[in-house]
Amino acid sequence: MKRSASFIKNAPVAAFVVAALATALGGCNWIKGLGKKDNVEPPTPLTEIAPTAQVDRVWSEGVGKGAGESGARLVPAAADGRLYAVSVDGTIEALDAATGRTVWQQRLGKRSGSSWRFWSRGDNSLRWSGGPTVAGDLLVVGGLDGQLYALSSQDGSERWNVQMTSEIIAPPAIDGDVVVVRTNDGRLSAVSAADGSPKWVYNQQVPALSLRGASAPLIVSGVVYEGFDNGKVVAVRLQDGVEQWTQTLSGAEGRTEVERIADVDGNLVSDGGVLYAVGYRGQVAALALDSGRPLWQRDLSSYAGVAVSGATVVVVGADGNVWAFDRETGVNLWKQDQLKFRWLSAPAIEGKHAVVGDLEGYVHWLNLEDGKFAARERFGKKPIEGAPLVVDGTVYIEDTKGRIGAYRAR
């Protein structure tokens, strides 16, 4: 099973219950395609392509054991020539972004509480799952048991730590003296970047049954934007957490809770006064940042996020099809259907290409103009679930085993 974590986010679930539900619903990817036929379809076989770009692997390195089967979509963070990565086995590491050489490494703390039994692998290290996020000398990372730690990005020394109300599987956001973190019980919380003291909490009621995942907070001009498991996108004031607007992006209907799953799990993107977002069994939409007013909407189901480049918005559908829309009008530009059921990562933009990873460890470069394959590389045999990270023309990939690779296209 690709994601063996509990999909009931706000209550502990015994392993035998999770296994029973997985068996009853069928298919190894039951978290993402719960109750749908597309969760049991085999991945589309890859065919030969005629590359139009040359891709070189610059380096590869391992950081702990990666996300494993925790359901966390771990992605490195980059700042000042360094790459920061974490693992559910407790490893926190800073790498030289150009060479992959380890600059420093840490393993902190001990886990606590009975909720760890499902995840236990026989050690007491904290299991990192949300982040890392870096701003200046501050590195923040969250854990599966709700711990939020702040470290020095220079040497990994601990600054402070606080206990949040639930597990953290999305990267926190940092803006000035505030750290904003999303927990899986539907809370969006702000704490002081100096010492972790609480500032405010915003709460959305979320369903008991939802996809395994969470949208990372996005902070723009003093406003925090967040997607929730009830299919809503919300804007709250950074200063005090007061709601500014809310917009329903995904409102699936049905007779059962499985049929009514409607999440906004993918990361949000802001560009030019517009917020771009997509929901599972919902829509991809362009929303006005100041009011949440829809500028355009198109029916599309996705558990991943969006990527924006120039006049193009790229979205990975829940079935693995990759779509491109005109940024201003929402008109469909192209569709790439040869990656169907390959459980793609969220897309990233590198130059003239959209980049996605898949469940078999392949990385695909798609031409932004027409969606055709420009290049393909196999990084390993483990799934790539986190979105590729693009910094100064280099694409960084992390798989669920904790292997990180750097690629450059030419």
Short mmCIF file of C-alpha atoms in Angstrom, two decimals:
data_model
loop_
_atom_site.label_atom_id
_atom_site.label_comp_id
_atom_site.label_asym_id
_atom_site.label_seq_id
_atom_site.Cartn_x
_atom_site.Cartn_y
_atom_site.Cartn_z
CA MET A 1 0.00 0.00 0.00
CA LYS A 2 1.46 3.31 -1.01
CA ARG A 3 -0.05 5.32 1.83
CA SER A 4 -0.65 3.24 4.93
CA ALA A 5 -1.44 6.20 7.22
CA SER A 6 -4.84 6.75 8.78
CA PHE A 7 -7.19 8.90 6.77
CA ILE A 8 -9.18 9.89 9.87
CA LYS A 9 -7.15 12.93 10.75
CA ASN A 10 -8.63 13.94 14.08
CA ALA A 11 -8.72 10.59 15.89
CA PRO A 12 -6.18 7.80 16.58
CA VAL A 13 -6.90 4.68 14.53
CA ALA A 14 -5.58 1.21 15.30
CA ALA A 15 -3.55 -0.48 12.60
CA PHE A 16 -6.03 -3.32 12.19
CA VAL A 17 -8.85 -0.84 11.46
CA VAL A 18 -6.80 0.88 8.78
CA ALA A 19 -5.87 -2.44 7.22
CA ALA A 20 -9.49 -3.58 7.22
CA LEU A 21 -10.70 -0.41 5.54
CA ALA A 22 -7.95 -0.66 2.95
CA THR A 23 -8.98 -4.20 2.12
CA ALA A 24 -12.67 -3.35 1.98
CA LEU A 25 -12.20 -0.36 -0.31
CA GLY A 26 -9.74 -2.10 -2.59
CA GLY A 27 -6.60 -0.90 -4.32
CA CYS A 28 -3.26 0.11 -2.85
CA ASN A 29 -3.87 3.83 -3.35
CA TRP A 30 -7.12 3.94 -1.37
CA ILE A 31 -6.21 7.15 0.37
CA LYS A 32 -6.11 9.19 -2.84
CA GLY A 33 -8.90 7.57 -4.80
CA LEU A 34 -11.14 6.49 -1.95
CA GLY A 35 -14.30 4.89 -3.26
CA LYS A 36 -13.46 5.55 -6.91
CA LYS A 37 -12.64 3.12 -9.67
CA ASP A 38 -9.46 5.03 -10.49
CA ASN A 39 -7.85 3.88 -7.25
CA VAL A 40 -7.49 0.32 -8.54
CA GLU A 41 -6.35 1.02 -12.09
CA PRO A 42 -2.78 -0.02 -12.94
CA PRO A 43 -0.38 2.77 -13.89
CA THR A 44 -0.22 3.55 -17.60
CA PRO A 45 2.91 1.91 -19.08
CA LEU A 46 5.51 4.39 -20.23
CA THR A 47 6.34 4.53 -23.93
CA GLU A 48 9.49 5.70 -25.63
CA ILE A 49 9.80 9.45 -26.13
CA ALA A 50 11.88 11.64 -28.43
CA PRO A 51 13.64 13.98 -25.96
CA THR A 52 13.85 17.65 -26.84
CA ALA A 53 15.90 18.54 -23.75
CA GLN A 54 19.08 17.06 -22.32
CA VAL A 55 18.85 16.39 -18.58
CA ASP A 56 21.90 15.74 -16.39
CA ARG A 57 21.93 14.44 -12.84
CA VAL A 58 24.26 16.70 -10.88
CA TRP A 59 24.28 14.75 -7.62
CA SER A 60 22.23 12.47 -5.39
CA GLU A 61 22.30 11.95 -1.63
CA GLY A 62 20.27 10.20 1.06
CA VAL A 63 18.70 11.91 4.07
CA GLY A 64 17.50 9.43 6.69
CA LYS A 65 14.68 7.13 5.64
CA GLY A 66 12.52 9.78 4.01
CA ALA A 67 8.75 9.93 4.42
CA GLY A 68 8.31 6.17 4.22
CA GLU A 69 4.62 5.28 4.49
CA SER A 70 3.73 8.22 6.75
CA GLY A 71 1.78 10.03 4.02
CA ALA A 72 3.90 13.16 4.40
CA ARG A 73 4.89 14.70 1.06
CA LEU A 74 8.37 15.77 2.12
CA VAL A 75 10.08 18.41 -0.01
CA PRO A 76 13.47 20.04 0.69
CA ALA A 77 13.73 23.77 1.41
CA ALA A 78 16.40 25.96 -0.16
CA ALA A 79 18.08 29.10 1.15
CA ASP A 80 21.46 30.79 0.74
CA GLY A 81 23.08 27.99 -1.23
CA ARG A 82 21.90 25.26 1.10
CA LEU A 83 19.25 22.59 0.89
CA TYR A 84 17.43 21.52 4.07
CA ALA A 85 15.71 18.15 4.36
CA VAL A 86 14.06 16.03 7.06
CA SER A 87 12.99 12.44 7.55
CA VAL A 88 10.42 10.54 9.60
CA ASP A 89 13.31 8.70 11.29
CA GLY A 90 14.25 11.97 13.02
CA THR A 91 17.00 13.21 10.73
CA ILE A 92 17.38 16.91 9.96
CA GLU A 93 20.13 17.75 7.51
CA ALA A 94 21.60 20.74 5.71
CA LEU A 95 23.25 20.04 2.35
CA ASP A 96 25.35 22.12 0.03
CA ALA A 97 22.89 22.76 -2.82
CA ALA A 98 25.61 22.63 -5.47
CA THR A 99 27.30 19.38 -4.42
CA GLY A 100 24.96 17.54 -2.03
CA ARG A 101 27.69 17.52 0.63
CA THR A 102 26.37 17.41 4.22
CA VAL A 103 26.93 20.70 6.07
CA TRP A 104 25.35 19.59 9.36
CA GLN A 105 23.01 16.90 10.64
CA GLN A 106 20.79 16.63 13.72
CA ARG A 107 18.47 14.14 15.41
CA LEU A 108 16.44 15.71 18.19
CA GLY A 109 14.18 14.77 21.06
CA LYS A 110 11.99 11.82 21.89
CA ARG A 111 8.51 11.05 20.77
CA SER A 112 5.73 10.59 23.31
CA GLY A 113 2.17 9.35 23.54
CA SER A 114 0.35 6.18 22.52
CA SER A 115 -0.46 7.55 19.06
CA TRP A 116 3.11 6.71 18.07
CA ARG A 117 2.56 2.97 18.21
CA PHE A 118 1.20 2.78 14.68
CA TRP A 119 4.29 4.53 13.31
CA SER A 120 6.94 3.01 15.56
CA ARG A 121 10.06 1.55 13.99
CA GLY A 122 11.83 0.84 17.26
CA ASP A 123 13.54 4.14 18.09
CA ASN A 124 12.63 7.24 20.07
CA SER A 125 13.53 9.99 17.62
CA LEU A 126 11.00 12.63 16.67
CA ARG A 127 9.41 11.84 13.32
CA TRP A 128 9.48 14.88 11.09
CA SER A 129 6.65 15.25 8.61
CA GLY A 130 5.88 18.95 8.07
CA GLY A 131 8.52 21.06 6.43
CA PRO A 132 11.21 22.11 6.67
CA THR A 133 10.66 25.84 6.16
CA VAL A 134 13.54 28.32 6.24
CA ALA A 135 13.65 32.12 6.61
CA GLY A 136 16.99 33.73 7.37
CA ASP A 137 18.54 31.95 10.34
CA LEU A 138 15.28 30.27 11.34
CA LEU A 139 14.41 26.70 10.33
CA VAL A 140 11.00 25.34 11.40
CA VAL A 141 9.77 21.76 11.15
CA GLY A 142 6.73 19.85 12.42
CA GLY A 143 6.27 16.26 13.57
CA LEU A 144 3.75 13.46 13.30
CA ASP A 145 2.97 13.81 17.00
CA GLY A 146 2.35 17.55 16.74
CA GLN A 147 5.75 18.86 17.82
CA LEU A 148 6.86 22.15 16.27
CA TYR A 149 10.59 22.82 16.47
CA ALA A 150 12.62 25.90 15.56
CA LEU A 151 16.33 25.50 14.85
CA SER A 152 19.19 27.62 13.65
CA SER A 153 19.61 27.13 9.93
CA GLN A 154 23.34 27.74 10.35
CA ASP A 155 24.19 24.80 12.60
CA GLY A 156 20.94 23.03 13.55
CA SER A 157 21.00 24.11 17.19
CA GLU A 158 17.60 24.19 18.86
CA ARG A 159 15.88 27.56 19.41
CA TRP A 160 12.55 26.45 20.89
CA ASN A 161 9.85 23.82 20.61
CA VAL A 162 6.12 23.73 21.31
CA GLN A 163 3.45 21.04 21.31
CA MET A 164 0.60 21.63 18.86
CA THR A 165 -2.83 19.98 18.99
CA SER A 166 -2.37 17.44 16.19
CA GLU A 167 0.09 16.05 13.68
CA ILE A 168 1.74 18.40 11.20
CA ILE A 169 2.21 17.09 7.65
CA ALA A 170 2.37 20.40 5.75
CA PRO A 171 5.30 22.84 5.83
CA PRO A 172 4.77 25.79 8.21
CA ALA A 173 5.00 29.35 6.86
CA ILE A 174 7.23 32.10 8.24
CA ASP A 175 6.58 35.83 7.86
CA GLY A 176 8.63 38.27 9.95
CA ASP A 177 8.10 37.44 13.61
CA VAL A 178 5.25 34.97 13.00
CA VAL A 179 5.21 31.23 12.24
CA VAL A 180 1.92 29.83 10.91
CA VAL A 181 1.28 26.10 11.07
CA ARG A 182 -1.59 23.91 9.88
CA THR A 183 -2.44 20.85 12.01
CA ASN A 184 -4.54 17.93 10.83
CA ASP A 185 -7.40 18.65 13.23
CA GLY A 186 -8.42 21.66 11.13
CA ARG A 187 -6.57 24.31 13.12
CA LEU A 188 -4.47 27.08 11.63
CA SER A 189 -2.22 28.47 14.38
CA ALA A 190 0.21 31.37 14.64
CA VAL A 191 3.12 31.40 17.10
CA SER A 192 5.97 33.78 17.78
CA ALA A 193 9.06 33.15 15.67
CA ALA A 194 11.18 34.30 18.63
CA ASP A 195 10.03 31.79 21.26
CA GLY A 196 7.03 29.80 19.98
CA SER A 197 4.52 31.53 22.23
CA PRO A 198 0.94 31.41 20.87
CA LYS A 199 -0.58 34.35 19.01
CA TRP A 200 -3.91 33.10 17.64
CA VAL A 201 -5.79 30.02 16.44
CA TYR A 202 -8.27 29.81 13.57
CA ASN A 203 -10.39 26.67 13.43
CA GLN A 204 -12.39 25.10 10.60
CA GLN A 205 -14.67 22.17 11.29
CA VAL A 206 -13.45 19.31 9.13
CA PRO A 207 -15.01 15.92 8.34
CA ALA A 208 -13.83 12.81 10.13
CA LEU A 209 -13.00 11.18 6.79
CA SER A 210 -10.61 12.95 4.47
CA LEU A 211 -7.58 12.48 2.25
CA ARG A 212 -4.16 12.03 3.77
CA GLY A 213 -2.61 15.43 3.24
CA ALA A 214 -2.79 19.12 4.07
CA SER A 215 -2.32 22.39 2.25
CA ALA A 216 0.63 24.50 3.37
CA PRO A 217 -0.22 28.01 4.61
CA LEU A 218 0.53 30.79 2.12
CA ILE A 219 1.24 34.29 3.44
CA VAL A 220 0.87 37.28 1.11
CA SER A 221 0.85 40.95 2.22
CA GLY A 222 -0.26 40.28 5.78
CA VAL A 223 -2.92 37.68 4.90
CA VAL A 224 -2.73 33.90 5.41
CA TYR A 225 -4.41 31.70 2.78
CA GLU A 226 -5.19 28.07 3.54
CA GLY A 227 -7.14 25.14 2.07
CA PHE A 228 -9.13 22.83 4.35
CA ASP A 229 -10.54 19.31 4.34
CA ASN A 230 -14.09 20.62 3.98
CA GLY A 231 -13.28 21.89 0.48
CA LYS A 232 -12.92 25.54 1.46
CA VAL A 233 -10.18 28.07 0.84
CA VAL A 234 -9.96 30.66 3.61
CA ALA A 235 -8.14 33.97 4.05
CA VAL A 236 -7.34 35.20 7.58
CA ARG A 237 -5.43 38.22 8.81
CA LEU A 238 -1.85 37.44 9.84
CA GLN A 239 -1.96 39.92 12.70
CA ASP A 240 -4.85 38.36 14.63
CA GLY A 241 -6.32 35.43 12.68
CA VAL A 242 -9.57 37.22 11.85
CA GLU A 243 -11.28 35.71 8.81
CA GLN A 244 -11.31 37.93 5.71
CA TRP A 245 -13.16 35.65 3.30
CA THR A 246 -13.95 32.04 2.55
CA GLN A 247 -14.66 30.33 -0.77
CA THR A 248 -15.90 26.78 -1.38
CA LEU A 249 -13.73 25.09 -3.97
CA SER A 250 -14.78 21.49 -3.54
CA GLY A 251 -18.27 20.45 -2.47
CA ALA A 252 -18.65 16.81 -3.39
CA GLU A 253 -22.02 15.22 -2.67
CA GLY A 254 -23.07 11.63 -2.03
CA ARG A 255 -24.86 9.22 0.26
CA THR A 256 -21.75 8.10 2.16
CA GLU A 257 -18.87 9.95 3.81
CA VAL A 258 -16.53 8.34 1.29
CA GLU A 259 -18.49 9.89 -1.59
CA ARG A 260 -18.54 13.26 0.17
CA ILE A 261 -14.77 13.62 0.56
CA ALA A 262 -13.89 17.12 -0.66
CA ASP A 263 -10.40 18.33 0.24
CA VAL A 264 -8.16 21.20 -0.71
CA ASP A 265 -4.85 19.47 0.00
CA GLY A 266 -2.61 20.90 -2.71
CA ASN A 267 -0.51 23.99 -2.15
CA LEU A 268 -1.90 27.36 -3.17
CA VAL A 269 -0.10 29.73 -5.54
CA SER A 270 -0.33 33.53 -5.59
CA ASP A 271 0.66 35.55 -8.64
CA GLY A 272 -0.33 39.06 -9.70
CA GLY A 273 -3.11 39.58 -7.17
CA VAL A 274 -4.67 36.21 -7.97
CA LEU A 275 -4.81 33.02 -5.90
CA TYR A 276 -4.75 29.72 -7.82
CA ALA A 277 -6.08 26.60 -6.11
CA VAL A 278 -7.60 23.21 -6.84
CA GLY A 279 -9.75 20.79 -4.85
CA TYR A 280 -10.36 17.06 -4.79
CA ARG A 281 -13.71 16.34 -6.49
CA GLY A 282 -13.97 20.06 -7.01
CA GLN A 283 -12.57 22.76 -9.24
CA VAL A 284 -9.41 24.49 -10.27
CA ALA A 285 -9.97 28.20 -9.82
CA ALA A 286 -8.43 31.63 -10.00
CA LEU A 287 -9.60 33.71 -7.03
CA ALA A 288 -9.14 37.40 -6.33
CA LEU A 289 -6.70 37.69 -3.43
CA ASP A 290 -8.55 40.52 -1.74
CA SER A 291 -12.06 39.04 -1.81
CA GLY A 292 -11.97 35.39 -2.85
CA ARG A 293 -14.19 36.24 -5.83
CA PRO A 294 -13.81 33.59 -8.56
CA LEU A 295 -12.25 35.02 -11.72
CA TRP A 296 -12.64 31.67 -13.46
CA GLN A 297 -13.36 28.07 -12.46
CA ARG A 298 -13.06 24.73 -14.23
CA ASP A 299 -14.28 21.34 -13.00
CA LEU A 300 -11.26 19.23 -12.13
CA SER A 301 -10.44 16.87 -9.26
CA SER A 302 -6.93 16.97 -7.81
CA TYR A 303 -5.18 15.96 -4.60
CA ALA A 304 -2.07 17.90 -5.68
CA GLY A 305 -1.51 21.61 -6.14
CA VAL A 306 -1.00 23.94 -9.07
CA ALA A 307 1.99 25.59 -10.73
CA VAL A 308 1.94 28.92 -12.55
CA SER A 309 4.36 30.18 -15.18
CA GLY A 310 3.81 33.18 -17.42
CA ALA A 311 0.39 32.74 -19.01
CA THR A 312 0.00 29.08 -18.03
CA VAL A 313 -1.50 27.27 -15.03
CA VAL A 314 -0.52 23.59 -14.77
CA VAL A 315 -2.57 21.11 -12.72
CA VAL A 316 -2.21 17.38 -12.06
CA GLY A 317 -5.60 15.67 -11.97
CA ALA A 318 -6.54 12.96 -9.46
CA ASP A 319 -6.41 10.43 -12.31
CA GLY A 320 -2.88 11.43 -13.34
CA ASN A 321 -3.76 13.51 -16.38
CA VAL A 322 -1.79 16.77 -16.57
CA TRP A 323 -3.71 19.86 -17.65
CA ALA A 324 -2.69 23.36 -18.69
CA PHE A 325 -5.03 26.36 -18.58
CA ASP A 326 -4.75 29.93 -19.72
CA ARG A 327 -3.97 32.00 -16.65
CA GLU A 328 -6.27 34.88 -17.55
CA THR A 329 -9.30 33.04 -18.91
CA GLY A 330 -9.10 29.45 -17.70
CA VAL A 331 -9.31 28.14 -21.27
CA ASN A 332 -7.80 24.66 -21.60
CA LEU A 333 -4.51 24.80 -23.51
CA TRP A 334 -3.49 21.14 -23.51
CA LYS A 335 -3.84 17.80 -21.75
CA GLN A 336 -1.18 15.13 -21.29
CA ASP A 337 -2.91 11.77 -20.78
CA GLN A 338 0.03 9.35 -21.03
CA LEU A 339 0.74 9.48 -17.27
CA LYS A 340 -2.70 8.36 -16.17
CA PHE A 341 -2.88 6.48 -12.84
CA ARG A 342 0.82 7.01 -12.20
CA TRP A 343 -0.03 8.98 -9.00
CA LEU A 344 1.94 12.05 -9.91
CA SER A 345 3.42 14.62 -7.59
CA ALA A 346 2.29 18.22 -7.75
CA PRO A 347 3.91 20.01 -10.70
CA ALA A 348 6.79 22.47 -10.66
CA ILE A 349 8.00 24.85 -13.36
CA GLU A 350 11.57 24.78 -14.66
CA GLY A 351 12.22 27.16 -17.54
CA LYS A 352 10.00 26.06 -20.43
CA HIS A 353 9.00 22.81 -18.73
CA ALA A 354 6.54 21.48 -16.19
CA VAL A 355 8.17 18.79 -14.02
CA VAL A 356 6.39 15.96 -12.17
CA GLY A 357 7.49 12.79 -10.39
CA ASP A 358 5.58 9.49 -10.31
CA LEU A 359 5.03 6.37 -8.21
CA GLU A 360 7.82 4.38 -9.91
CA GLY A 361 10.52 6.98 -9.36
CA TYR A 362 10.43 8.56 -12.83
CA VAL A 363 10.75 12.30 -13.34
CA HIS A 364 9.00 13.78 -16.38
CA TRP A 365 9.72 17.10 -18.08
CA LEU A 366 6.74 18.34 -20.16
CA ASN A 367 6.90 21.13 -22.70
CA LEU A 368 4.88 24.07 -21.36
CA GLU A 369 3.79 25.03 -24.86
CA ASP A 370 2.03 21.79 -25.84
CA GLY A 371 2.40 19.29 -22.96
CA LYS A 372 4.56 16.90 -24.95
CA PHE A 373 7.38 15.02 -23.22
CA ALA A 374 10.67 16.88 -23.34
CA ALA A 375 12.71 14.50 -21.16
CA ARG A 376 12.42 11.64 -18.69
CA GLU A 377 14.79 10.31 -16.05
CA ARG A 378 14.41 7.51 -13.52
CA PHE A 379 15.66 8.69 -10.16
CA GLY A 380 15.01 5.42 -8.33
CA LYS A 381 12.34 2.82 -7.69
CA LYS A 382 10.51 4.56 -4.84
CA PRO A 383 7.55 6.94 -5.31
CA ILE A 384 8.13 10.67 -5.68
CA GLU A 385 5.20 12.21 -3.81
CA GLY A 386 6.47 15.70 -2.94
CA ALA A 387 6.55 18.36 -5.63
CA PRO A 388 9.91 18.95 -7.33
CA LEU A 389 11.78 21.99 -5.99
CA VAL A 390 13.25 24.34 -8.61
CA VAL A 391 16.00 26.79 -7.63
CA ASP A 392 18.07 28.73 -10.19
CA GLY A 393 17.45 26.21 -12.95
CA THR A 394 18.19 23.14 -10.82
CA VAL A 395 15.41 20.63 -10.12
CA TYR A 396 15.63 18.88 -6.75
CA ILE A 397 13.72 15.61 -6.32
CA GLU A 398 13.02 13.68 -3.10
CA ASP A 399 11.54 10.19 -3.01
CA THR A 400 9.81 8.42 -0.13
CA LYS A 401 13.04 6.62 0.82
CA GLY A 402 14.79 9.93 1.54
CA ARG A 403 16.98 10.06 -1.54
CA ILE A 404 17.44 13.57 -2.94
CA GLY A 405 18.69 14.26 -6.44
CA ALA A 406 19.63 17.41 -8.34
CA TYR A 407 19.00 17.70 -12.11
CA ARG A 408 19.73 20.34 -14.69
CA ALA A 409 18.11 20.50 -18.13
CA ARG A 410 19.87 21.97 -21.15
#
